[in-house]
Every structure is written in structure tokens, then in C-alpha cells.
Amino acid sequence: MLFQELGKLKRSSIMTSIILMAVGILMIICPKQYVNALVATLGYGALVFAVVMILDFISGKKALMNYIYFTGALILALLGIAIVAFEADVARIIGLIFGVILVTDGIAGIVSTWMYVRRAGRSGWWVLNVLNALLILFGLIVLVNPWWNEPTMLFDVIGVMLLFSSIVSVARLFYLWPIREA
């Protein structure tokens, strides 16, 4: 039973990384005239995802973790509403939010690498630390954003960093995964 649930978790993590790669590629290849449509789609997608999470909370158990997911869904719904309402200025806000997410993900990755992978004695744990440090650096670059004033360039940069972030997530999953299949 436990191994089945762990297998589901591993598959869902890999699928999330694949979806993020697809979104990154979509952001890179999106022509300039479709950037506003992509931003609107992002806003509506966030709203739909938030509604699904809220409905899942209503129909599910009321444990502490579910309340945390519910709070995240409410924040995501507010973000989706802000994206739809303020579509003209949202590219800069998306860059800011994405930069913060990259920095946070990089810091969490360094902590988990240092706490789990290094202590497990896995070889090459320092590679994962370097990749997570690069995530932090890229997040800071997106936050400072000195070169990309137009939304098309910012979307290209975010798309490339989404690709890199999903590759780091898959690498982190394989380094941290406790079960080795024979």
C-alpha cells in the first residue's frame, strides 16, 4: 500500500515537471501578438485550478494539510483575478512572482540536499546543490530584471527558466527518492 502511494507521488511529480516543461516551451515559442492571450489564459487557468482545489477541500477531509492547500487555493484565486483584471501590467508581476518562487525553490532544494542527500551518502550530491544555487541565481536575475522591459522577452526568459527548473526538479526527485528499483 505504501509503495503504491509512493509510486503515485513519483509519477505525479514527474508529470508536473513535464507539464512545466511544456508551459516553458509554450512561453518561449509564443509570438509577440499572442502574449496577451497567453497572459489571459494563465489567469483563467489559475482561476479554474483554484476552484478545483476549493471544491476538493469542500468534499474532502478537514485535516491541517487540507487547510493549507485551501489557503493556497484562495491565494491562487486572488492571483488569477489580479491577472485577469490587470492584464496590461501583469507581465512584470508574473516575473516578480516567478522570481520569488525560483529563489524559494532553490533554497528549499539546498536545504533538502544538505539534510537528506548528503547524509544518505549519495555520490554527486554537490551537483544538486550547484543546480539549486543556479535556481536561486536565476530567480534573483528575474527579480532584478535589468534587461527585459518588454513582456515578450520576459516570457522567453521565464520559459527558459521553467525548463531549467523542471529539469532540476526531476534531478532532485531522483536524488531524493528513497527506493531504488531493481
Coordinates of N, CA and C in Angstrom, one line a residue:
M1 N 0.8 -1.2 0.0 CA 0.0 0.0 0.0 C 0.9 1.3 0.0
L2 N 1.9 1.3 0.9 CA 2.7 2.4 1.0 C 3.5 2.6 -0.3
F3 N 4.0 1.5 -0.9 CA 4.8 1.6 -2.1 C 3.9 2.1 -3.3
Q4 N 2.7 1.7 -3.3 CA 1.8 2.2 -4.4 C 1.6 3.7 -4.3
E5 N 1.4 4.2 -3.0 CA 1.2 5.6 -2.9 C 2.5 6.4 -3.2
L6 N 3.7 5.8 -2.8 CA 4.9 6.4 -3.2 C 5.1 6.4 -4.7
G7 N 4.7 5.4 -5.4 CA 4.8 5.3 -6.8 C 3.9 6.4 -7.5
K8 N 2.7 6.6 -6.9 CA 1.8 7.6 -7.4 C 2.4 9.0 -7.2
L9 N 3.0 9.2 -6.1 CA 3.7 10.5 -5.8 C 4.8 10.8 -6.8
K10 N 5.6 9.7 -7.1 CA 6.7 9.9 -8.0 C 6.2 10.2 -9.4
R11 N 5.1 9.5 -9.9 CA 4.5 9.7 -11.2 C 4.0 11.1 -11.3
S12 N 3.3 11.6 -10.2 CA 2.7 12.9 -10.3 C 3.8 14.0 -10.3
S13 N 4.9 13.8 -9.6 CA 6.0 14.7 -9.6 C 6.6 14.8 -11.0
I14 N 6.8 13.6 -11.6 CA 7.3 13.6 -13.0 C 6.4 14.3 -14.0
M15 N 5.1 14.0 -13.8 CA 4.1 14.6 -14.7 C 4.0 16.2 -14.5
T16 N 4.2 16.6 -13.3 CA 4.2 18.1 -13.0 C 5.4 18.7 -13.7
S17 N 6.5 18.0 -13.7 CA 7.7 18.5 -14.3 C 7.5 18.6 -15.9
I18 N 6.9 17.5 -16.4 CA 6.6 17.5 -17.8 C 5.7 18.6 -18.2
I19 N 4.7 18.9 -17.4 CA 3.7 20.0 -17.7 C 4.5 21.3 -17.7
L20 N 5.3 21.5 -16.7 CA 6.1 22.7 -16.6 C 7.0 22.9 -17.8
M21 N 7.6 21.8 -18.2 CA 8.4 21.9 -19.4 C 7.6 22.4 -20.6
A22 N 6.4 21.8 -20.8 CA 5.5 22.2 -21.9 C 5.1 23.6 -21.8
V23 N 4.8 24.1 -20.6 CA 4.5 25.5 -20.4 C 5.7 26.4 -20.7
G24 N 6.9 26.0 -20.3 CA 8.1 26.7 -20.6 C 8.3 26.8 -22.1
I25 N 8.2 25.7 -22.8 CA 8.3 25.7 -24.3 C 7.3 26.6 -24.9
L26 N 6.0 26.5 -24.4 CA 5.0 27.4 -25.0 C 5.3 28.9 -24.8
M27 N 5.9 29.2 -23.6 CA 6.2 30.6 -23.4 C 7.3 31.1 -24.3
I28 N 8.3 30.2 -24.6 CA 9.4 30.5 -25.5 C 8.9 30.7 -26.9
I29 N 8.1 29.9 -27.4 CA 7.7 29.9 -28.8 C 6.5 30.8 -29.1
C30 N 5.9 31.4 -28.0 CA 4.7 32.3 -28.2 C 5.1 33.6 -28.9
P31 N 4.5 33.8 -30.1 CA 4.8 35.1 -30.8 C 4.3 36.3 -30.0
K32 N 4.8 37.5 -30.4 CA 4.6 38.7 -29.7 C 3.1 39.0 -29.6
Q33 N 2.4 38.8 -30.7 CA 0.9 39.2 -30.8 C 0.1 38.3 -29.9
Y34 N 0.6 37.2 -29.5 CA -0.2 36.3 -28.6 C 0.1 36.3 -27.2
V35 N 1.0 37.2 -26.8 CA 1.4 37.2 -25.4 C 0.3 37.6 -24.5
N36 N -0.6 38.6 -24.9 CA -1.7 39.0 -24.1 C -2.7 37.8 -23.9
A37 N -2.9 37.1 -25.0 CA -3.8 35.9 -24.9 C -3.2 34.9 -24.0
L38 N -1.9 34.7 -24.0 CA -1.3 33.7 -23.1 C -1.4 34.2 -21.6
V39 N -1.3 35.5 -21.4 CA -1.4 36.0 -20.0 C -2.9 35.8 -19.6
A40 N -3.9 36.1 -20.4 CA -5.3 35.8 -20.1 C -5.5 34.4 -19.8
T41 N -4.9 33.5 -20.6 CA -5.1 32.0 -20.4 C -4.5 31.6 -19.0
L42 N -3.3 32.2 -18.7 CA -2.7 31.9 -17.4 C -3.6 32.4 -16.3
G43 N -4.2 33.5 -16.4 CA -5.2 34.0 -15.3 C -6.4 33.1 -15.2
Y44 N -7.0 32.8 -16.3 CA -8.2 31.9 -16.3 C -7.8 30.5 -15.8
G45 N -6.6 30.0 -16.2 CA -6.2 28.7 -15.8 C -6.0 28.7 -14.3
A46 N -5.4 29.7 -13.7 CA -5.2 29.8 -12.3 C -6.5 29.8 -11.5
L47 N -7.5 30.5 -12.1 CA -8.8 30.6 -11.5 C -9.5 29.2 -11.5
V48 N -9.4 28.5 -12.6 CA -10.0 27.1 -12.7 C -9.3 26.2 -11.8
F49 N -8.0 26.2 -11.7 CA -7.3 25.4 -10.8 C -7.6 25.7 -9.3
A50 N -7.8 26.9 -9.0 CA -8.1 27.3 -7.6 C -9.5 26.8 -7.3
V51 N -10.5 26.9 -8.2 CA -11.8 26.4 -8.0 C -11.8 24.9 -7.8
V52 N -11.0 24.2 -8.6 CA -10.9 22.8 -8.4 C -10.4 22.4 -7.0
M53 N -9.3 23.2 -6.6 CA -8.8 22.9 -5.3 C -9.7 23.2 -4.1
I54 N -10.5 24.3 -4.3 CA -11.5 24.7 -3.3 C -12.6 23.6 -3.2
L55 N -13.1 23.2 -4.4 CA -14.1 22.1 -4.4 C -13.6 20.8 -3.8
D56 N -12.3 20.5 -4.0 CA -11.7 19.3 -3.4 C -11.6 19.5 -1.9
F57 N -11.3 20.7 -1.4 CA -11.3 20.9 0.0 C -12.7 20.7 0.6
I58 N -13.7 21.2 -0.1 CA -15.1 21.1 0.5 C -15.5 19.7 0.6
S59 N -15.1 18.9 -0.4 CA -15.6 17.5 -0.4 C -14.7 16.5 0.3
G60 N -13.5 17.0 0.7 CA -12.5 16.1 1.3 C -12.5 16.2 2.8
K61 N -11.4 15.6 3.4 CA -11.2 15.6 4.8 C -10.8 17.0 5.3
K62 N -11.0 17.3 6.5 CA -10.6 18.6 7.0 C -9.4 18.5 7.9
A63 N -8.3 18.0 7.4 CA -7.0 17.9 8.2 C -6.3 19.2 8.0
L64 N -5.2 19.4 8.8 CA -4.4 20.6 8.7 C -3.8 20.8 7.3
M65 N -3.3 19.8 6.7 CA -2.7 19.9 5.4 C -3.8 20.4 4.4
N66 N -5.0 19.9 4.5 CA -6.1 20.4 3.6 C -6.4 21.9 3.8
Y67 N -6.3 22.4 5.0 CA -6.5 23.8 5.2 C -5.3 24.6 4.6
I68 N -4.1 24.1 4.6 CA -3.0 24.7 4.0 C -3.2 24.8 2.5
Y69 N -3.7 23.7 1.9 CA -4.0 23.7 0.4 C -5.1 24.6 0.1
F70 N -6.1 24.7 1.0 CA -7.2 25.6 0.8 C -6.7 27.1 0.8
T71 N -5.8 27.4 1.7 CA -5.3 28.7 1.8 C -4.5 29.0 0.5
G72 N -3.7 28.1 0.0 CA -3.0 28.2 -1.2 C -4.0 28.4 -2.4
A73 N -5.1 27.7 -2.4 CA -6.1 27.9 -3.4 C -6.7 29.2 -3.4
L74 N -7.0 29.8 -2.2 CA -7.5 31.1 -2.1 C -6.5 32.2 -2.7
I75 N -5.2 32.0 -2.3 CA -4.2 32.9 -2.8 C -4.1 32.8 -4.3
L76 N -4.2 31.6 -4.9 CA -4.1 31.3 -6.3 C -5.3 32.0 -7.0
A77 N -6.5 31.9 -6.4 CA -7.7 32.5 -6.9 C -7.5 34.1 -7.0
L78 N -7.0 34.6 -5.9 CA -6.7 36.1 -5.9 C -5.7 36.5 -7.0
L79 N -4.7 35.6 -7.2 CA -3.7 35.9 -8.2 C -4.3 35.8 -9.6
G80 N -5.2 34.8 -9.8 CA -5.9 34.7 -11.1 C -6.8 35.8 -11.4
I81 N -7.5 36.3 -10.3 CA -8.3 37.5 -10.5 C -7.5 38.7 -10.8
A82 N -6.3 38.9 -10.2 CA -5.4 40.0 -10.4 C -4.9 39.9 -11.8
I83 N -4.6 38.7 -12.3 CA -4.0 38.6 -13.7 C -5.1 39.0 -14.7
V84 N -6.3 38.5 -14.5 CA -7.4 38.8 -15.4 C -7.8 40.3 -15.4
A85 N -7.8 40.9 -14.2 CA -8.2 42.3 -14.0 C -7.1 43.3 -14.5
F86 N -5.9 43.0 -14.2 CA -4.8 44.0 -14.5 C -3.9 43.4 -15.6
E87 N -4.5 43.0 -16.7 CA -3.8 42.3 -17.8 C -2.6 43.1 -18.4
A88 N -2.7 44.4 -18.4 CA -1.7 45.2 -19.0 C -0.4 45.2 -18.2
D89 N -0.4 45.2 -16.9 CA 0.8 45.3 -16.1 C 1.2 44.0 -15.5
V90 N 0.6 42.9 -16.0 CA 0.8 41.7 -15.3 C 2.1 41.0 -15.6
A91 N 2.7 41.3 -16.7 CA 3.9 40.6 -17.1 C 5.0 40.8 -16.1
R92 N 5.1 42.1 -15.6 CA 6.1 42.4 -14.6 C 5.7 41.7 -13.2
I93 N 4.5 41.6 -12.9 CA 4.0 40.9 -11.7 C 4.3 39.4 -11.8
I94 N 4.1 38.8 -13.0 CA 4.4 37.4 -13.2 C 5.9 37.2 -13.0
G95 N 6.7 38.1 -13.5 CA 8.2 38.0 -13.4 C 8.6 38.0 -11.9
L96 N 7.9 38.9 -11.2 CA 8.2 39.1 -9.7 C 7.9 37.8 -9.0
I97 N 6.7 37.3 -9.2 CA 6.2 36.1 -8.5 C 7.1 34.9 -8.9
F98 N 7.4 34.8 -10.2 CA 8.2 33.7 -10.6 C 9.6 33.7 -10.0
G99 N 10.2 34.9 -9.9 CA 11.5 35.1 -9.3 C 11.5 34.6 -7.9
V100 N 10.4 35.0 -7.1 CA 10.3 34.6 -5.7 C 10.2 33.1 -5.6
I101 N 9.4 32.5 -6.5 CA 9.2 31.1 -6.5 C 10.5 30.3 -6.8
L102 N 11.3 30.9 -7.7 CA 12.6 30.2 -8.1 C 13.5 30.3 -6.9
V103 N 13.6 31.5 -6.2 CA 14.5 31.6 -5.1 C 14.1 30.7 -4.0
T104 N 12.8 30.6 -3.7 CA 12.3 29.8 -2.6 C 12.5 28.3 -2.9
D105 N 12.3 27.9 -4.2 CA 12.5 26.5 -4.6 C 14.0 26.2 -4.5
G106 N 14.9 27.1 -4.9 CA 16.3 26.8 -4.8 C 16.8 26.7 -3.3
I107 N 16.3 27.6 -2.5 CA 16.6 27.5 -1.0 C 16.1 26.2 -0.4
A108 N 14.9 25.8 -0.7 CA 14.3 24.5 -0.2 C 15.1 23.4 -0.8
G109 N 15.5 23.4 -2.0 CA 16.3 22.4 -2.6 C 17.7 22.2 -2.0
I110 N 18.3 23.4 -1.7 CA 19.6 23.3 -1.0 C 19.5 22.7 0.4
V111 N 18.5 23.1 1.1 CA 18.2 22.6 2.5 C 18.0 21.1 2.4
S112 N 17.1 20.6 1.5 CA 16.8 19.2 1.4 C 18.0 18.4 0.9
T113 N 18.8 19.0 0.0 CA 20.0 18.3 -0.4 C 21.0 18.1 0.7
W114 N 21.2 19.2 1.5 CA 22.1 19.2 2.6 C 21.6 18.2 3.7
M115 N 20.3 18.2 3.9 CA 19.8 17.4 5.0 C 19.7 15.9 4.7
Y116 N 19.3 15.6 3.4 CA 18.9 14.3 3.1 C 19.9 13.6 2.2
V117 N 20.2 14.2 1.1 CA 21.1 13.5 0.1 C 22.5 13.4 0.6
R118 N 23.0 14.5 1.2 CA 24.4 14.4 1.7 C 24.5 13.4 2.8
R119 N 23.5 13.4 3.7 CA 23.6 12.5 4.8 C 23.3 11.0 4.4
A120 N 22.6 10.8 3.3 CA 22.4 9.5 2.8 C 23.6 8.9 2.1
G121 N 24.7 9.7 1.9 CA 25.9 9.3 1.3 C 25.8 9.0 -0.2
R122 N 24.9 9.7 -0.8 CA 24.7 9.6 -2.3 C 25.9 10.3 -2.9
S123 N 26.5 9.7 -4.0 CA 27.5 10.3 -4.7 C 27.0 11.4 -5.6
G124 N 27.7 12.5 -5.7 CA 27.3 13.6 -6.6 C 26.2 14.5 -6.0
W125 N 26.1 14.5 -4.7 CA 25.1 15.4 -4.0 C 25.4 16.8 -4.3
W126 N 26.7 17.1 -4.5 CA 27.1 18.5 -4.7 C 26.6 19.1 -6.0
V127 N 26.3 18.2 -7.0 CA 25.8 18.6 -8.3 C 24.4 19.2 -8.1
L128 N 23.6 18.5 -7.2 CA 22.3 19.0 -6.9 C 22.3 20.4 -6.2
N129 N 23.3 20.5 -5.3 CA 23.5 21.8 -4.7 C 23.8 22.9 -5.7
V130 N 24.7 22.6 -6.6 CA 25.0 23.6 -7.7 C 23.8 24.0 -8.5
L131 N 23.0 23.0 -8.9 CA 21.8 23.3 -9.6 C 20.8 24.1 -8.9
N132 N 20.7 23.8 -7.6 CA 19.8 24.7 -6.7 C 20.3 26.1 -6.5
A133 N 21.6 26.2 -6.4 CA 22.2 27.6 -6.4 C 22.0 28.3 -7.7
L134 N 22.0 27.6 -8.8 CA 21.7 28.3 -10.1 C 20.3 28.7 -10.1
L135 N 19.4 27.9 -9.5 CA 18.0 28.3 -9.4 C 17.8 29.6 -8.7
I136 N 18.5 29.7 -7.6 CA 18.5 31.0 -6.8 C 19.0 32.1 -7.6
L137 N 20.1 31.9 -8.2 CA 20.7 33.0 -9.1 C 19.8 33.4 -10.2
F138 N 19.2 32.5 -10.9 CA 18.2 32.8 -11.9 C 17.0 33.5 -11.4
G139 N 16.5 33.1 -10.2 CA 15.4 33.8 -9.6 C 15.7 35.2 -9.2
L140 N 17.0 35.4 -8.7 CA 17.4 36.8 -8.4 C 17.5 37.6 -9.7
I141 N 18.0 37.0 -10.8 CA 18.1 37.7 -12.0 C 16.7 38.2 -12.5
V142 N 15.7 37.3 -12.4 CA 14.4 37.6 -12.8 C 13.8 38.7 -11.9
L143 N 14.1 38.6 -10.6 CA 13.6 39.7 -9.7 C 14.2 41.0 -10.0
V144 N 15.5 41.1 -10.3 CA 16.1 42.4 -10.6 C 15.7 42.8 -12.0
N145 N 15.6 41.9 -12.9 CA 15.1 42.1 -14.3 C 15.7 43.4 -14.9
P146 N 17.0 43.5 -15.1 CA 17.6 44.7 -15.7 C 17.4 44.8 -17.2
W147 N 17.2 43.7 -17.9 CA 17.3 43.7 -19.4 C 16.0 43.6 -20.1
W148 N 15.0 43.0 -19.4 CA 13.8 42.6 -20.2 C 12.7 43.6 -19.8
N149 N 12.5 44.6 -20.6 CA 11.4 45.6 -20.3 C 10.1 45.2 -21.1
E150 N 10.2 44.5 -22.1 CA 9.0 44.1 -22.8 C 8.5 42.7 -22.4
P151 N 7.2 42.5 -22.4 CA 6.7 41.2 -22.0 C 7.2 40.0 -22.8
T152 N 7.4 40.2 -24.1 CA 7.9 39.0 -24.9 C 9.2 38.5 -24.4
M153 N 10.1 39.4 -24.2 CA 11.5 38.9 -23.7 C 11.4 38.3 -22.3
L154 N 10.6 38.9 -21.4 CA 10.4 38.4 -20.1 C 9.8 37.0 -20.2
F155 N 8.8 36.8 -21.0 CA 8.2 35.5 -21.2 C 9.2 34.5 -21.7
D156 N 10.1 34.9 -22.6 CA 11.1 34.0 -23.1 C 12.1 33.5 -22.0
V157 N 12.5 34.5 -21.2 CA 13.3 34.2 -20.0 C 12.7 33.3 -19.0
I158 N 11.4 33.6 -18.7 CA 10.7 32.8 -17.8 C 10.5 31.4 -18.3
G159 N 10.2 31.3 -19.6 CA 10.1 29.9 -20.3 C 11.4 29.1 -20.2
V160 N 12.5 29.7 -20.4 CA 13.8 29.0 -20.3 C 14.0 28.6 -18.8
M161 N 13.7 29.5 -17.9 CA 13.9 29.2 -16.5 C 12.9 28.1 -16.0
L162 N 11.7 28.1 -16.6 CA 10.8 27.0 -16.3 C 11.3 25.7 -16.7
L163 N 11.9 25.6 -17.9 CA 12.5 24.4 -18.4 C 13.7 23.9 -17.4
F164 N 14.5 24.9 -17.1 CA 15.6 24.6 -16.2 C 15.1 24.1 -14.8
S165 N 14.1 24.8 -14.3 CA 13.5 24.4 -13.0 C 12.9 23.1 -13.0
S166 N 12.2 22.7 -14.1 CA 11.6 21.4 -14.1 C 12.7 20.3 -14.3
I167 N 13.8 20.6 -15.0 CA 14.9 19.6 -15.0 C 15.6 19.4 -13.7
V168 N 15.7 20.5 -12.9 CA 16.3 20.4 -11.6 C 15.3 19.7 -10.7
S169 N 14.0 19.8 -10.8 CA 13.0 19.1 -10.0 C 13.1 17.6 -10.3
V170 N 13.3 17.2 -11.5 CA 13.4 15.8 -11.8 C 14.7 15.2 -11.2
A171 N 15.8 16.0 -11.4 CA 17.0 15.6 -10.8 C 16.9 15.4 -9.3
R172 N 16.3 16.4 -8.7 CA 16.1 16.4 -7.2 C 15.3 15.2 -6.8
L173 N 14.2 14.8 -7.6 CA 13.4 13.7 -7.3 C 14.2 12.4 -7.3
F174 N 15.1 12.2 -8.3 CA 15.8 11.0 -8.4 C 16.9 10.9 -7.4
Y175 N 17.5 12.1 -7.0 CA 18.5 12.0 -5.9 C 17.8 11.8 -4.5
L176 N 16.6 12.3 -4.3 CA 16.0 12.2 -3.0 C 15.1 10.9 -2.9
W177 N 14.8 10.3 -4.0 CA 13.9 9.1 -3.9 C 14.5 8.0 -3.1
P178 N 13.8 7.5 -2.1 CA 14.4 6.6 -1.1 C 14.4 5.1 -1.7
I179 N 13.7 4.8 -2.7 CA 13.5 3.4 -3.1 C 14.2 3.3 -4.5
R180 N 15.1 2.3 -4.6 CA 15.8 2.0 -5.8 C 15.2 0.8 -6.4
E181 N 14.7 0.9 -7.6 CA 14.1 -0.3 -8.2 C 15.2 -1.2 -8.8
A182 N 15.0 -2.5 -8.8 CA 16.0 -3.4 -9.3 C 15.8 -3.7 -10.7

